[in-house]
CSV table of C-alpha atoms in Angstrom, one decimal:
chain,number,residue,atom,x,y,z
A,465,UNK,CA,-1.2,-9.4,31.6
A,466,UNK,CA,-4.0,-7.1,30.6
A,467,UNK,CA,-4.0,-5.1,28.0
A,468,UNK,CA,-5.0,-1.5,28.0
A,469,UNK,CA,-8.9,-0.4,27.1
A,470,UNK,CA,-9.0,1.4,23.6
A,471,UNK,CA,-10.4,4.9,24.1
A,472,UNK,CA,-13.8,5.3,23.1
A,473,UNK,CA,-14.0,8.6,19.8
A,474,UNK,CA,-15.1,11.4,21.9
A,475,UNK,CA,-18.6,12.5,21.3
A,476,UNK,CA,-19.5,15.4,18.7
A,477,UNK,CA,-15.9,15.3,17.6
A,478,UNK,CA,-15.8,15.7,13.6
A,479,UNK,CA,-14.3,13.5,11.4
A,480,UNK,CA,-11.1,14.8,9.7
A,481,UNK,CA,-9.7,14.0,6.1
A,482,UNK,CA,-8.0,11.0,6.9
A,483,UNK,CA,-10.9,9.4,8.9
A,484,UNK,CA,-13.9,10.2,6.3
A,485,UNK,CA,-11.2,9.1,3.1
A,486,UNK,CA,-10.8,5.5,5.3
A,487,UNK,CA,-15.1,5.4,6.4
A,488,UNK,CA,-15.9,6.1,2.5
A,489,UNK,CA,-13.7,3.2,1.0
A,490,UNK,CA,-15.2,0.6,3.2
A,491,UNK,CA,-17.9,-1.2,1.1
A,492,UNK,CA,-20.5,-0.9,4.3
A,493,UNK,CA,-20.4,3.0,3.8
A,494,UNK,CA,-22.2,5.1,1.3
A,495,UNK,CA,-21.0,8.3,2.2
A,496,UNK,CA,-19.5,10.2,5.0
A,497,UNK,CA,-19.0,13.9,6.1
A,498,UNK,CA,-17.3,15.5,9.0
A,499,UNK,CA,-20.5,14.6,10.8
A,500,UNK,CA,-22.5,11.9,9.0
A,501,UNK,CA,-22.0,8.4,8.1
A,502,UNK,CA,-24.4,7.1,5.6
A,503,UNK,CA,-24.4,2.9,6.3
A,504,UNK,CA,-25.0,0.3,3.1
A,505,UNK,CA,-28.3,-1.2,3.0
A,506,UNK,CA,-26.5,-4.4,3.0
A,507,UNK,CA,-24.3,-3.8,6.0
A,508,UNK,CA,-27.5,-2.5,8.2
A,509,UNK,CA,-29.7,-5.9,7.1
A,510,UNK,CA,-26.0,-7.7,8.3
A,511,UNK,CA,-26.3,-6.5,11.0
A,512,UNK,CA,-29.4,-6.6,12.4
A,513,UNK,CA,-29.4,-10.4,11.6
A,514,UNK,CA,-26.6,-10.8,13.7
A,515,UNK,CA,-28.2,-8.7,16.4
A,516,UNK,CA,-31.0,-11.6,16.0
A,517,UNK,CA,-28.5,-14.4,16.6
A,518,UNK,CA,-27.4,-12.4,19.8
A,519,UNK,CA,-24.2,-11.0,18.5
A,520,UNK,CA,-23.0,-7.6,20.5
A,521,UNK,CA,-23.4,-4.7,18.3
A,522,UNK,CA,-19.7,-3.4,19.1
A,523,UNK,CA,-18.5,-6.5,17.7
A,524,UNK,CA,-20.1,-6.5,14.4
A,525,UNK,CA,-19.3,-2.9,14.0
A,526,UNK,CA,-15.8,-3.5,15.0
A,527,UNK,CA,-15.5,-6.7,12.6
A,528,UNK,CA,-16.7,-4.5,9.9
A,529,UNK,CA,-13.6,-1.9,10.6
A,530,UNK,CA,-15.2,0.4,12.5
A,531,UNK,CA,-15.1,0.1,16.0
A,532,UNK,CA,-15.8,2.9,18.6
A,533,UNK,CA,-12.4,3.8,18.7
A,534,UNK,CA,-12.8,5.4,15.3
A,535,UNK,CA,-16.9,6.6,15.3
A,536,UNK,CA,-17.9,6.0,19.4
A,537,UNK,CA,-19.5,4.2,21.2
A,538,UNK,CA,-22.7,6.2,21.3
A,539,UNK,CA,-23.0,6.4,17.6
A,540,UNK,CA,-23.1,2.4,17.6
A,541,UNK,CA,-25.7,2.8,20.0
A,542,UNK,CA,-27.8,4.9,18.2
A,543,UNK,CA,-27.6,3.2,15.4
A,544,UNK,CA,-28.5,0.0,16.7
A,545,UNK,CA,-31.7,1.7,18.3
A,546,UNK,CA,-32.7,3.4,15.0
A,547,UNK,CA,-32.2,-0.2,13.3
A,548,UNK,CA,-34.3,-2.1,16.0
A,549,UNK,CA,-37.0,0.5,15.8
A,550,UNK,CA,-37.4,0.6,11.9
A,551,UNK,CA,-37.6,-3.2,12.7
A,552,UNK,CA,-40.2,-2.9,15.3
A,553,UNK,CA,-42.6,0.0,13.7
A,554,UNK,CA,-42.6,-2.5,10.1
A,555,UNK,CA,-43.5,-5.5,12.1
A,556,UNK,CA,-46.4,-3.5,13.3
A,557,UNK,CA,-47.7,-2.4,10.1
């Protein structure tokens, strides 16, 4: 038996109260608004050392409580690519 596919936030849709109250008491979260999610320092070097080791970004997002059910898919994404590149452009310098 399979079990059905979480759907995925839509995209551009604000967070309400309850959401940004949940995002802001997670320790990986500085602060969030109906549109923004500011991520600990901590949380984004976690994560991009598990990147390293080959770990899938939904799953480290998803392990940390917040999967793309609750912020997309996309936004994971992006942040992942803004993470890598940071990476990338210090390397070079």
């Amino acid at each position: 038996m399979t079990r059905p596919k979480a759907k995925d936030r839509s995209r551009g849709k604000p967070f309400d109260e309850p959401e940004r109250k949940y995002l802001c008491s997670l320790d990986i979260i500085d602060a969030c608004t109906e549109k923004r999610i500011t991520w600990n320092k901590t949380f984004i070097e976690y994560a991009e050392k598990e990147l390293e080791a080959g770990s899938r970004p939904v799953d480290i997002f998803r392990g940390a409580g917040v999967g793309p059910e609750l912020i997309g898919r996309k936004r994971i994404e992006r942040c992942v690519a803004r993470w890598r590149a940071k990476i990338k452009k210090e390397e070079r310098q």
